[in-house]
Amino acid sequence: MEFIKVNEAYAKHIALIELNRPKELNALNLQLMGELRDTLKALDDNDEVRVIILTGNKKAFAAGADIKQMANKTAIDMLKIDQFSTWDQIRKTKKPLIAAVSGFALGGGCELAMTCDMIIASESAKFGQPEIKIGVMPGAGGTQRLTKAIGKAKAMELVLTGRFISSEEAMSYGLVNKVVPVEMYMHEATSLAKEIANMSPIAAQLAKESVNRSFETHLDEGLTFERKNFYLTFSSEDQTEGMQAFVEKRKPEYKGK
Ligand code: DAK
């Protein structure tokens, strides 16, 4: 891996992925995105891993897709490269994915953070969809996910002006889960990951899938989907363990079975 660093055992049941093109503010070139896609797939297949943290560095989560790599492309070049299949695969990651964001999360970087399930931001984080300033528009879910996260008025403003918002604004609009001082954002993301890693990984995966379904369907179908996943948790040993532990007043030991 050239542009990402992976620690499969960052903490118990927690993997850490760091985007690693610091000089380019972690601009997402094709190779980086391919490495990220393959890594997430491998971590999804690794039973030891229950939660994944995705981060950049203090200065940048990611300043967007690599503009230099895109600048001379035609629509047909883009079609042939088919980056969407990479983004779609990332979106389908089954395990809970926490973005730990500091510095710039712009364009594709903001879209990548929004593709994660939760965002912990440092006070220095800046979010934005500045594609309009370079003559294009968001292409990896920005107009959809941002609108669902912060509502039409603010999403429209960000997408049409390209202006950045601070982490405090992002917090007040409901884009991020928590804002903490820069020196604390990894610690905070890790605490959140640990809390989730203590749960049944089967229940966590089914719950994540069900929450995501609420964005993709209407209520009736979403409730049916939720019910089926709810029943499915009852076929796991973790369900027996979780309920038994409650009755016996002890901490459950989940095995992911
Ligand atoms: N691409 C390539 N290089 C970038 C970059 C980017 N997005 N952002 C920064 N860099 C590079 C700069 O060119 C500079 O490199 P050198 O000149 O030193 O070689 C280095 O990183 C440091 O950047 P600056 O010198 O500009 O640093 P400053 O602190 O002065 O400014 C900044 C930071 C973040 C405000 C500025 O760098 C900036 O405005 N960056 C561009 C932000 C942007 O417009 N992002 C949106 C890009 S478009 C798709 C999926 C996704 C997308 C498209 C398609 N498909 C699935 C098909 C997404 C599109 C986008 O994200």
PDB file of C-alpha atoms and ligand atoms in Angstrom:
ATOM      1  CA  MET A   1       0.000   0.000   0.000  1.00  0.00           C
ATOM      2  CA  GLU A   2       1.475   3.340  -0.998  1.00  0.00           C
ATOM      3  CA  PHE A   3      -1.145   5.894  -0.060  1.00  0.00           C
ATOM      4  CA  ILE A   4      -2.823   4.400   2.971  1.00  0.00           C
ATOM      5  CA  LYS A   5      -1.546   2.937   6.216  1.00  0.00           C
ATOM      6  CA  VAL A   6      -3.462   0.124   7.831  1.00  0.00           C
ATOM      7  CA  ASN A   7      -3.324  -1.189  11.372  1.00  0.00           C
ATOM      8  CA  GLU A   8      -5.633  -4.193  11.641  1.00  0.00           C
ATOM      9  CA  ALA A   9      -5.110  -4.409  15.390  1.00  0.00           C
ATOM     10  CA  TYR A  10      -5.104  -0.744  16.385  1.00  0.00           C
ATOM     11  CA  ALA A  11      -7.065  -1.693  19.502  1.00  0.00           C
ATOM     12  CA  LYS A  12      -9.046  -4.777  20.472  1.00  0.00           C
ATOM     13  CA  HIS A  13     -11.368  -5.516  17.523  1.00  0.00           C
ATOM     14  CA  ILE A  14     -10.623  -2.093  16.013  1.00  0.00           C
ATOM     15  CA  ALA A  15      -8.753  -1.394  12.773  1.00  0.00           C
ATOM     16  CA  LEU A  16      -7.331   1.972  11.767  1.00  0.00           C
ATOM     17  CA  ILE A  17      -6.915   3.214   8.209  1.00  0.00           C
ATOM     18  CA  GLU A  18      -4.899   6.406   7.640  1.00  0.00           C
ATOM     19  CA  LEU A  19      -4.979   8.212   4.326  1.00  0.00           C
ATOM     20  CA  ASN A  20      -1.353   8.942   3.597  1.00  0.00           C
ATOM     21  CA  ARG A  21      -0.631  11.528   0.898  1.00  0.00           C
ATOM     22  CA  PRO A  22       0.201  14.349   3.293  1.00  0.00           C
ATOM     23  CA  LYS A  23       1.922  16.658   0.787  1.00  0.00           C
ATOM     24  CA  GLU A  24      -1.184  16.658  -1.408  1.00  0.00           C
ATOM     25  CA  LEU A  25      -3.515  17.046   1.586  1.00  0.00           C
ATOM     26  CA  ASN A  26      -4.606  13.451   1.020  1.00  0.00           C
ATOM     27  CA  ALA A  27      -6.111  14.229  -2.388  1.00  0.00           C
ATOM     28  CA  LEU A  28      -7.917  11.064  -3.416  1.00  0.00           C
ATOM     29  CA  ASN A  29      -6.213   9.764  -6.526  1.00  0.00           C
ATOM     30  CA  LEU A  30      -7.337   6.566  -8.221  1.00  0.00           C
ATOM     31  CA  GLN A  31      -4.640   4.432  -6.639  1.00  0.00           C
ATOM     32  CA  LEU A  32      -5.491   5.631  -3.128  1.00  0.00           C
ATOM     33  CA  MET A  33      -9.173   4.915  -3.689  1.00  0.00           C
ATOM     34  CA  GLY A  34      -8.364   1.434  -5.001  1.00  0.00           C
ATOM     35  CA  GLU A  35      -6.185   0.737  -1.978  1.00  0.00           C
ATOM     36  CA  LEU A  36      -8.933   1.965   0.326  1.00  0.00           C
ATOM     37  CA  ARG A  37     -11.542  -0.200  -1.402  1.00  0.00           C
ATOM     38  CA  ASP A  38      -9.372  -3.333  -1.150  1.00  0.00           C
ATOM     39  CA  THR A  39      -8.446  -2.640   2.467  1.00  0.00           C
ATOM     40  CA  LEU A  40     -12.040  -2.140   3.561  1.00  0.00           C
ATOM     41  CA  LYS A  41     -13.009  -5.397   1.848  1.00  0.00           C
ATOM     42  CA  ALA A  42     -10.177  -7.253   3.614  1.00  0.00           C
ATOM     43  CA  LEU A  43     -11.155  -5.766   6.989  1.00  0.00           C
ATOM     44  CA  ASP A  44     -14.798  -6.650   6.366  1.00  0.00           C
ATOM     45  CA  ASP A  45     -13.658 -10.252   5.835  1.00  0.00           C
ATOM     46  CA  ASN A  46     -11.490 -10.286   8.966  1.00  0.00           C
ATOM     47  CA  ASP A  47     -13.471 -11.702  11.901  1.00  0.00           C
ATOM     48  CA  GLU A  48     -11.142 -10.120  14.438  1.00  0.00           C
ATOM     49  CA  VAL A  49     -12.141  -6.629  13.277  1.00  0.00           C
ATOM     50  CA  ARG A  50     -15.470  -5.233  14.453  1.00  0.00           C
ATOM     51  CA  VAL A  51     -15.124  -1.488  13.908  1.00  0.00           C
ATOM     52  CA  ILE A  52     -13.009   0.519  11.472  1.00  0.00           C
ATOM     53  CA  ILE A  53     -11.724   4.071  11.965  1.00  0.00           C
ATOM     54  CA  LEU A  54     -10.823   6.044   8.850  1.00  0.00           C
ATOM     55  CA  THR A  55      -8.675   9.122   9.288  1.00  0.00           C
ATOM     56  CA  GLY A  56      -6.206  11.456   7.586  1.00  0.00           C
ATOM     57  CA  ASN A  57      -3.876  13.716   9.530  1.00  0.00           C
ATOM     58  CA  LYS A  58      -4.325  16.878  11.590  1.00  0.00           C
ATOM     59  CA  LYS A  59      -4.174  19.150   8.536  1.00  0.00           C
ATOM     60  CA  ALA A  60      -6.359  17.170   6.166  1.00  0.00           C
ATOM     61  CA  PHE A  61      -8.776  14.305   6.186  1.00  0.00           C
ATOM     62  CA  ALA A  62      -8.844  14.680   2.396  1.00  0.00           C
ATOM     63  CA  ALA A  63      -8.967  17.833   0.233  1.00  0.00           C
ATOM     64  CA  GLY A  64     -11.013  16.093  -2.439  1.00  0.00           C
ATOM     65  CA  ALA A  65     -10.456  13.983  -5.498  1.00  0.00           C
ATOM     66  CA  ASP A  66      -7.091  14.593  -7.149  1.00  0.00           C
ATOM     67  CA  ILE A  67      -7.805  17.585  -9.376  1.00  0.00           C
ATOM     68  CA  LYS A  68      -4.484  17.207 -11.210  1.00  0.00           C
ATOM     69  CA  GLN A  69      -5.364  13.638 -12.140  1.00  0.00           C
ATOM     70  CA  MET A  70      -8.868  14.640 -13.290  1.00  0.00           C
ATOM     71  CA  ALA A  71      -8.045  17.899 -15.070  1.00  0.00           C
ATOM     72  CA  ASN A  72      -7.550  16.509 -18.585  1.00  0.00           C
ATOM     73  CA  LYS A  73     -10.079  13.715 -18.509  1.00  0.00           C
ATOM     74  CA  THR A  74     -13.013  13.501 -20.878  1.00  0.00           C
ATOM     75  CA  ALA A  75     -16.440  12.192 -19.890  1.00  0.00           C
ATOM     76  CA  ILE A  76     -15.614   8.964 -21.723  1.00  0.00           C
ATOM     77  CA  ASP A  77     -12.309   8.614 -19.844  1.00  0.00           C
ATOM     78  CA  MET A  78     -14.274   8.983 -16.599  1.00  0.00           C
ATOM     79  CA  LEU A  79     -16.843   6.474 -17.785  1.00  0.00           C
ATOM     80  CA  LYS A  80     -14.138   3.931 -18.608  1.00  0.00           C
ATOM     81  CA  ILE A  81     -12.313   4.438 -15.313  1.00  0.00           C
ATOM     82  CA  ASP A  82     -15.653   3.819 -13.574  1.00  0.00           C
ATOM     83  CA  GLN A  83     -14.685   5.163 -10.193  1.00  0.00           C
ATOM     84  CA  PHE A  84     -18.263   4.716  -9.109  1.00  0.00           C
ATOM     85  CA  SER A  85     -17.825   0.977  -8.674  1.00  0.00           C
ATOM     86  CA  THR A  86     -14.997   1.723  -6.220  1.00  0.00           C
ATOM     87  CA  TRP A  87     -17.118   4.233  -4.295  1.00  0.00           C
ATOM     88  CA  ASP A  88     -20.087   1.841  -4.344  1.00  0.00           C
ATOM     89  CA  GLN A  89     -17.967  -0.915  -2.871  1.00  0.00           C
ATOM     90  CA  ILE A  90     -16.716   1.396  -0.125  1.00  0.00           C
ATOM     91  CA  ARG A  91     -20.300   2.380   0.620  1.00  0.00           C
ATOM     92  CA  LYS A  92     -21.170  -1.299   1.043  1.00  0.00           C
ATOM     93  CA  THR A  93     -18.688  -1.845   3.884  1.00  0.00           C
ATOM     94  CA  LYS A  94     -20.578  -3.950   6.402  1.00  0.00           C
ATOM     95  CA  LYS A  95     -18.748  -3.049   9.581  1.00  0.00           C
ATOM     96  CA  PRO A  96     -19.305   0.230  11.409  1.00  0.00           C
ATOM     97  CA  LEU A  97     -17.004   2.853   9.951  1.00  0.00           C
ATOM     98  CA  ILE A  98     -16.061   5.973  11.913  1.00  0.00           C
ATOM     99  CA  ALA A  99     -14.455   8.950  10.202  1.00  0.00           C
ATOM    100  CA  ALA A 100     -12.019  10.837  12.442  1.00  0.00           C
ATOM    101  CA  VAL A 101     -11.751  14.183  10.684  1.00  0.00           C
ATOM    102  CA  SER A 102      -9.293  17.005  11.261  1.00  0.00           C
ATOM    103  CA  GLY A 103      -8.475  19.799   8.836  1.00  0.00           C
ATOM    104  CA  PHE A 104      -9.893  19.747   5.332  1.00  0.00           C
ATOM    105  CA  ALA A 105     -12.717  17.398   4.359  1.00  0.00           C
ATOM    106  CA  LEU A 106     -13.594  18.827   0.961  1.00  0.00           C
ATOM    107  CA  GLY A 107     -15.326  17.595  -2.164  1.00  0.00           C
ATOM    108  CA  GLY A 108     -14.650  13.853  -2.413  1.00  0.00           C
ATOM    109  CA  GLY A 109     -13.094  14.107   1.070  1.00  0.00           C
ATOM    110  CA  CYS A 110     -16.364  15.371   2.535  1.00  0.00           C
ATOM    111  CA  GLU A 111     -18.219  12.710   0.533  1.00  0.00           C
ATOM    112  CA  LEU A 112     -15.902  10.032   1.882  1.00  0.00           C
ATOM    113  CA  ALA A 113     -16.481  11.203   5.461  1.00  0.00           C
ATOM    114  CA  MET A 114     -20.237  11.154   4.832  1.00  0.00           C
ATOM    115  CA  THR A 115     -19.962   7.630   3.417  1.00  0.00           C
ATOM    116  CA  CYS A 116     -18.762   6.599   6.871  1.00  0.00           C
ATOM    117  CA  ASP A 117     -21.384   5.908   9.526  1.00  0.00           C
ATOM    118  CA  MET A 118     -20.329   8.538  12.040  1.00  0.00           C
ATOM    119  CA  ILE A 119     -17.995  11.498  12.051  1.00  0.00           C
ATOM    120  CA  ILE A 120     -15.854  12.659  14.955  1.00  0.00           C
ATOM    121  CA  ALA A 121     -14.375  16.053  14.102  1.00  0.00           C
ATOM    122  CA  SER A 122     -11.553  18.097  15.537  1.00  0.00           C
ATOM    123  CA  GLU A 123     -12.145  21.800  16.176  1.00  0.00           C
ATOM    124  CA  SER A 124     -10.013  22.570  13.119  1.00  0.00           C
ATOM    125  CA  ALA A 125     -12.085  20.464  10.705  1.00  0.00           C
ATOM    126  CA  LYS A 126     -13.493  22.218   7.650  1.00  0.00           C
ATOM    127  CA  PHE A 127     -16.177  20.634   5.528  1.00  0.00           C
ATOM    128  CA  GLY A 128     -17.264  21.701   2.082  1.00  0.00           C
ATOM    129  CA  GLN A 129     -18.251  20.766  -1.440  1.00  0.00           C
ATOM    130  CA  PRO A 130     -16.157  23.257  -3.456  1.00  0.00           C
ATOM    131  CA  GLU A 131     -16.491  21.458  -6.803  1.00  0.00           C
ATOM    132  CA  ILE A 132     -18.542  24.367  -8.157  1.00  0.00           C
ATOM    133  CA  LYS A 133     -15.440  26.554  -7.928  1.00  0.00           C
ATOM    134  CA  ILE A 134     -13.634  24.329 -10.421  1.00  0.00           C
ATOM    135  CA  GLY A 135     -16.551  24.141 -12.824  1.00  0.00           C
ATOM    136  CA  VAL A 136     -18.084  20.843 -11.803  1.00  0.00           C
ATOM    137  CA  MET A 137     -20.371  19.562  -9.063  1.00  0.00           C
ATOM    138  CA  PRO A 138     -20.257  16.815  -6.424  1.00  0.00           C
ATOM    139  CA  GLY A 139     -20.128  13.370  -8.020  1.00  0.00           C
ATOM    140  CA  ALA A 140     -19.766  10.878  -5.192  1.00  0.00           C
ATOM    141  CA  GLY A 141     -22.986  11.418  -3.285  1.00  0.00           C
ATOM    142  CA  GLY A 142     -22.459  14.985  -2.051  1.00  0.00           C
ATOM    143  CA  THR A 143     -25.737  16.425  -3.283  1.00  0.00           C
ATOM    144  CA  GLN A 144     -27.641  13.497  -1.785  1.00  0.00           C
ATOM    145  CA  ARG A 145     -25.906  12.712   1.501  1.00  0.00           C
ATOM    146  CA  LEU A 146     -25.255  16.328   2.465  1.00  0.00           C
ATOM    147  CA  THR A 147     -28.879  17.219   1.806  1.00  0.00           C
ATOM    148  CA  LYS A 148     -30.107  14.301   3.899  1.00  0.00           C
ATOM    149  CA  ALA A 149     -27.668  15.174   6.674  1.00  0.00           C
ATOM    150  CA  ILE A 150     -28.132  18.957   6.912  1.00  0.00           C
ATOM    151  CA  GLY A 151     -31.300  19.750   4.967  1.00  0.00           C
ATOM    152  CA  LYS A 152     -31.960  21.445   1.638  1.00  0.00           C
ATOM    153  CA  ALA A 153     -31.263  25.079   2.467  1.00  0.00           C
ATOM    154  CA  LYS A 154     -27.767  24.589   3.889  1.00  0.00           C
ATOM    155  CA  ALA A 155     -26.832  21.857   1.411  1.00  0.00           C
ATOM    156  CA  MET A 156     -27.852  24.089  -1.467  1.00  0.00           C
ATOM    157  CA  GLU A 157     -25.778  26.937  -0.045  1.00  0.00           C
ATOM    158  CA  LEU A 158     -22.677  24.791   0.356  1.00  0.00           C
ATOM    159  CA  VAL A 159     -22.974  23.104  -3.037  1.00  0.00           C
ATOM    160  CA  LEU A 160     -23.722  26.329  -4.926  1.00  0.00           C
ATOM    161  CA  THR A 161     -21.168  28.586  -3.232  1.00  0.00           C
ATOM    162  CA  GLY A 162     -18.487  26.029  -2.459  1.00  0.00           C
ATOM    163  CA  ARG A 163     -17.896  27.687   0.881  1.00  0.00           C
ATOM    164  CA  PHE A 164     -16.442  25.731   3.773  1.00  0.00           C
ATOM    165  CA  ILE A 165     -18.106  25.273   7.141  1.00  0.00           C
ATOM    166  CA  SER A 166     -16.362  24.900  10.482  1.00  0.00           C
ATOM    167  CA  SER A 167     -16.749  21.830  12.638  1.00  0.00           C
ATOM    168  CA  GLU A 168     -18.971  23.807  15.003  1.00  0.00           C
ATOM    169  CA  GLU A 169     -21.316  24.661  12.123  1.00  0.00           C
ATOM    170  CA  ALA A 170     -21.181  21.054  10.940  1.00  0.00           C
ATOM    171  CA  MET A 171     -22.146  19.997  14.452  1.00  0.00           C
ATOM    172  CA  SER A 172     -25.044  22.413  14.658  1.00  0.00           C
ATOM    173  CA  TYR A 173     -26.364  21.190  11.264  1.00  0.00           C
ATOM    174  CA  GLY A 174     -26.157  17.532  12.315  1.00  0.00           C
ATOM    175  CA  LEU A 175     -23.352  16.497   9.962  1.00  0.00           C
ATOM    176  CA  VAL A 176     -20.999  15.291  12.674  1.00  0.00           C
ATOM    177  CA  ASN A 177     -21.413  13.379  15.908  1.00  0.00           C
ATOM    178  CA  LYS A 178     -19.009  15.307  18.091  1.00  0.00           C
ATOM    179  CA  VAL A 179     -16.423  18.079  17.946  1.00  0.00           C
ATOM    180  CA  VAL A 180     -13.390  17.924  20.218  1.00  0.00           C
ATOM    181  CA  PRO A 181     -10.037  19.745  20.494  1.00  0.00           C
ATOM    182  CA  VAL A 182      -7.473  18.694  17.869  1.00  0.00           C
ATOM    183  CA  GLU A 183      -5.404  16.699  20.310  1.00  0.00           C
ATOM    184  CA  MET A 184      -8.483  14.666  21.286  1.00  0.00           C
ATOM    185  CA  TYR A 185     -10.152  13.651  18.029  1.00  0.00           C
ATOM    186  CA  MET A 186      -8.391  10.292  17.622  1.00  0.00           C
ATOM    187  CA  HIS A 187      -8.955   9.522  21.285  1.00  0.00           C
ATOM    188  CA  GLU A 188     -12.648  10.357  20.927  1.00  0.00           C
ATOM    189  CA  ALA A 189     -13.045   8.277  17.758  1.00  0.00           C
ATOM    190  CA  THR A 190     -11.285   5.379  19.472  1.00  0.00           C
ATOM    191  CA  SER A 191     -13.566   5.587  22.528  1.00  0.00           C
ATOM    192  CA  LEU A 192     -16.606   5.501  20.288  1.00  0.00           C
ATOM    193  CA  ALA A 193     -15.136   2.560  18.353  1.00  0.00           C
ATOM    194  CA  LYS A 194     -14.414   0.692  21.601  1.00  0.00           C
ATOM    195  CA  GLU A 195     -17.954   1.164  22.805  1.00  0.00           C
ATOM    196  CA  ILE A 196     -19.311  -0.305  19.572  1.00  0.00           C
ATOM    197  CA  ALA A 197     -16.677  -3.063  19.463  1.00  0.00           C
ATOM    198  CA  ASN A 198     -18.037  -4.336  22.796  1.00  0.00           C
ATOM    199  CA  MET A 199     -21.401  -5.059  21.185  1.00  0.00           C
ATOM    200  CA  SER A 200     -22.354  -8.114  19.181  1.00  0.00           C
ATOM    201  CA  PRO A 201     -20.753  -7.604  15.762  1.00  0.00           C
ATOM    202  CA  ILE A 202     -23.649  -9.429  14.158  1.00  0.00           C
ATOM    203  CA  ALA A 203     -26.217  -7.128  15.750  1.00  0.00           C
ATOM    204  CA  ALA A 204     -24.053  -4.101  14.851  1.00  0.00           C
ATOM    205  CA  GLN A 205     -23.820  -5.112  11.217  1.00  0.00           C
ATOM    206  CA  LEU A 206     -27.551  -5.809  10.904  1.00  0.00           C
ATOM    207  CA  ALA A 207     -28.407  -2.560  12.701  1.00  0.00           C
ATOM    208  CA  LYS A 208     -26.095  -0.547  10.433  1.00  0.00           C
ATOM    209  CA  GLU A 209     -27.663  -2.118   7.377  1.00  0.00           C
ATOM    210  CA  SER A 210     -31.135  -1.286   8.699  1.00  0.00           C
ATOM    211  CA  VAL A 211     -30.340   2.360   9.519  1.00  0.00           C
ATOM    212  CA  ASN A 212     -28.844   2.795   6.048  1.00  0.00           C
ATOM    213  CA  ARG A 213     -31.947   1.291   4.504  1.00  0.00           C
ATOM    214  CA  SER A 214     -33.981   4.195   5.900  1.00  0.00           C
ATOM    215  CA  PHE A 215     -32.237   6.441   3.354  1.00  0.00           C
ATOM    216  CA  GLU A 216     -33.055   4.197   0.461  1.00  0.00           C
ATOM    217  CA  THR A 217     -36.680   3.286   0.876  1.00  0.00           C
ATOM    218  CA  HIS A 218     -40.041   4.370   2.253  1.00  0.00           C
ATOM    219  CA  LEU A 219     -41.136   3.677   5.810  1.00  0.00           C
ATOM    220  CA  ASP A 220     -43.214   0.553   5.235  1.00  0.00           C
ATOM    221  CA  GLU A 221     -40.480  -1.276   3.365  1.00  0.00           C
ATOM    222  CA  GLY A 222     -37.860  -0.013   5.821  1.00  0.00           C
ATOM    223  CA  LEU A 223     -39.835  -1.403   8.749  1.00  0.00           C
ATOM    224  CA  THR A 224     -40.184  -4.777   7.028  1.00  0.00           C
ATOM    225  CA  PHE A 225     -36.421  -4.790   6.397  1.00  0.00           C
ATOM    226  CA  GLU A 226     -35.748  -3.886  10.024  1.00  0.00           C
ATOM    227  CA  ARG A 227     -38.050  -6.648  11.275  1.00  0.00           C
ATOM    228  CA  LYS A 228     -36.270  -9.298   9.215  1.00  0.00           C
ATOM    229  CA  ASN A 229     -32.881  -8.205  10.527  1.00  0.00           C
ATOM    230  CA  PHE A 230     -34.315  -8.096  14.049  1.00  0.00           C
ATOM    231  CA  TYR A 231     -35.493 -11.724  13.734  1.00  0.00           C
ATOM    232  CA  LEU A 232     -32.096 -12.643  12.300  1.00  0.00           C
ATOM    233  CA  THR A 233     -30.330 -11.442  15.460  1.00  0.00           C
ATOM    234  CA  PHE A 234     -32.279 -14.185  17.291  1.00  0.00           C
ATOM    235  CA  SER A 235     -30.412 -16.846  15.340  1.00  0.00           C
ATOM    236  CA  SER A 236     -27.080 -15.670  16.764  1.00  0.00           C
ATOM    237  CA  GLU A 237     -25.291 -17.026  19.833  1.00  0.00           C
ATOM    238  CA  ASP A 238     -24.629 -13.382  20.679  1.00  0.00           C
ATOM    239  CA  GLN A 239     -28.355 -12.829  21.252  1.00  0.00           C
ATOM    240  CA  THR A 240     -28.469 -15.719  23.736  1.00  0.00           C
ATOM    241  CA  GLU A 241     -25.290 -14.441  25.414  1.00  0.00           C
ATOM    242  CA  GLY A 242     -26.483 -10.821  25.554  1.00  0.00           C
ATOM    243  CA  MET A 243     -29.813 -11.662  27.154  1.00  0.00           C
ATOM    244  CA  GLN A 244     -28.366 -14.322  29.452  1.00  0.00           C
ATOM    245  CA  ALA A 245     -25.697 -11.890  30.656  1.00  0.00           C
ATOM    246  CA  PHE A 246     -28.395  -9.341  31.445  1.00  0.00           C
ATOM    247  CA  VAL A 247     -30.362 -11.903  33.470  1.00  0.00           C
ATOM    248  CA  GLU A 248     -27.192 -13.045  35.289  1.00  0.00           C
ATOM    249  CA  LYS A 249     -26.122  -9.417  35.906  1.00  0.00           C
ATOM    250  CA  ARG A 250     -22.731  -9.809  34.187  1.00  0.00           C
ATOM    251  CA  LYS A 251     -20.964  -8.319  31.161  1.00  0.00           C
ATOM    252  CA  PRO A 252     -21.686 -10.168  27.908  1.00  0.00           C
ATOM    253  CA  GLU A 253     -18.841 -11.784  25.970  1.00  0.00           C
ATOM    254  CA  TYR A 254     -19.749 -11.561  22.321  1.00  0.00           C
ATOM    255  CA  LYS A 255     -18.166 -13.921  19.825  1.00  0.00           C
ATOM    256  CA  GLY A 256     -19.656 -12.736  16.573  1.00  0.00           C
ATOM    257  CA  LYS A 257     -21.485 -16.031  16.100  1.00  0.00           C
TER     258      LYS A 257
HETATM  259  N1  DAK B   1      -6.207  17.642  -5.812  1.00  0.00           N
HETATM  260  C1  DAK B   1      -4.893  17.663  -6.103  1.00  0.00           C
HETATM  261  N2  DAK B   1      -3.987  18.327  -5.349  1.00  0.00           N
HETATM  262  C2  DAK B   1      -4.432  19.004  -4.275  1.00  0.00           C
HETATM  263  C3  DAK B   1      -5.811  19.023  -3.920  1.00  0.00           C
HETATM  264  C4  DAK B   1      -6.719  18.307  -4.753  1.00  0.00           C
HETATM  265  N3  DAK B   1      -8.037  18.218  -4.482  1.00  0.00           N
HETATM  266  N4  DAK B   1      -5.940  19.788  -2.830  1.00  0.00           N
HETATM  267  C5  DAK B   1      -4.694  20.224  -2.491  1.00  0.00           C
HETATM  268  N5  DAK B   1      -3.781  19.741  -3.364  1.00  0.00           N
HETATM  269  C6  DAK B   1      -2.342  19.959  -3.375  1.00  0.00           C
HETATM  270  C7  DAK B   1      -2.017  21.375  -3.850  1.00  0.00           C
HETATM  271  O1  DAK B   1      -2.008  21.412  -5.253  1.00  0.00           O
HETATM  272  C8  DAK B   1      -0.633  21.564  -3.257  1.00  0.00           C
HETATM  273  O2  DAK B   1       0.287  20.851  -4.039  1.00  0.00           O
HETATM  274  P1  DAK B   1       1.657  21.589  -4.551  1.00  0.00           P
HETATM  275  O3  DAK B   1       1.213  22.813  -5.268  1.00  0.00           O
HETATM  276  O4  DAK B   1       2.387  21.884  -3.269  1.00  0.00           O
HETATM  277  O5  DAK B   1       2.321  20.558  -5.403  1.00  0.00           O
HETATM  278  C9  DAK B   1      -0.733  20.824  -1.921  1.00  0.00           C
HETATM  279  O6  DAK B   1      -1.827  19.925  -2.050  1.00  0.00           O
HETATM  280  C10 DAK B   1      -1.023  21.756  -0.754  1.00  0.00           C
HETATM  281  O7  DAK B   1      -2.162  22.530  -1.085  1.00  0.00           O
HETATM  282  P2  DAK B   1      -2.197  24.148  -1.002  1.00  0.00           P
HETATM  283  O8  DAK B   1      -0.845  24.718  -1.192  1.00  0.00           O
HETATM  284  O9  DAK B   1      -3.291  24.599  -1.900  1.00  0.00           O
HETATM  285  O10 DAK B   1      -2.610  24.327   0.527  1.00  0.00           O
HETATM  286  P3  DAK B   1      -3.410  25.533   1.174  1.00  0.00           P
HETATM  287  O11 DAK B   1      -3.360  25.276   2.633  1.00  0.00           O
HETATM  288  O12 DAK B   1      -2.964  26.846   0.648  1.00  0.00           O
HETATM  289  O13 DAK B   1      -4.935  25.335   0.681  1.00  0.00           O
HETATM  290  C11 DAK B   1      -6.958  24.048   0.240  1.00  0.00           C
HETATM  291  C12 DAK B   1      -5.643  24.232   1.089  1.00  0.00           C
HETATM  292  C13 DAK B   1      -7.586  22.743   0.664  1.00  0.00           C
HETATM  293  C14 DAK B   1      -7.903  25.207   0.538  1.00  0.00           C
HETATM  294  C15 DAK B   1      -6.583  24.064  -1.264  1.00  0.00           C
HETATM  295  O14 DAK B   1      -5.513  23.129  -1.468  1.00  0.00           O
HETATM  296  C16 DAK B   1      -7.736  23.660  -2.144  1.00  0.00           C
HETATM  297  O15 DAK B   1      -8.612  24.480  -2.420  1.00  0.00           O
HETATM  298  N6  DAK B   1      -7.738  22.400  -2.627  1.00  0.00           N
HETATM  299  C17 DAK B   1      -8.736  21.938  -3.559  1.00  0.00           C
HETATM  300  C18 DAK B   1     -10.036  21.667  -2.862  1.00  0.00           C
HETATM  301  C19 DAK B   1     -11.096  21.184  -3.824  1.00  0.00           C
HETATM  302  O16 DAK B   1     -11.488  21.916  -4.761  1.00  0.00           O
HETATM  303  N7  DAK B   1     -11.609  19.954  -3.628  1.00  0.00           N
HETATM  304  C20 DAK B   1     -12.588  19.386  -4.477  1.00  0.00           C
HETATM  305  C21 DAK B   1     -11.930  18.660  -5.625  1.00  0.00           C
HETATM  306  S1  DAK B   1     -13.110  17.964  -6.765  1.00  0.00           S
HETATM  307  C22 DAK B   1     -16.012  11.005  -8.409  1.00  0.00           C
HETATM  308  C23 DAK B   1     -15.836  10.979  -7.058  1.00  0.00           C
HETATM  309  C24 DAK B   1     -15.435  12.131  -6.393  1.00  0.00           C
HETATM  310  C25 DAK B   1     -15.184  13.284  -7.063  1.00  0.00           C
HETATM  311  C26 DAK B   1     -15.346  13.304  -8.427  1.00  0.00           C
HETATM  312  C27 DAK B   1     -15.770  12.171  -9.101  1.00  0.00           C
HETATM  313  N8  DAK B   1     -16.449   9.841  -9.109  1.00  0.00           N
HETATM  314  C28 DAK B   1     -16.855   8.670  -8.363  1.00  0.00           C
HETATM  315  C29 DAK B   1     -16.504   9.794 -10.516  1.00  0.00           C
HETATM  316  C30 DAK B   1     -14.739  14.432  -6.325  1.00  0.00           C
HETATM  317  C31 DAK B   1     -14.351  15.585  -6.845  1.00  0.00           C
HETATM  318  C32 DAK B   1     -13.626  16.541  -6.015  1.00  0.00           C
HETATM  319  O17 DAK B   1     -13.357  16.320  -4.851  1.00  0.00           O
END
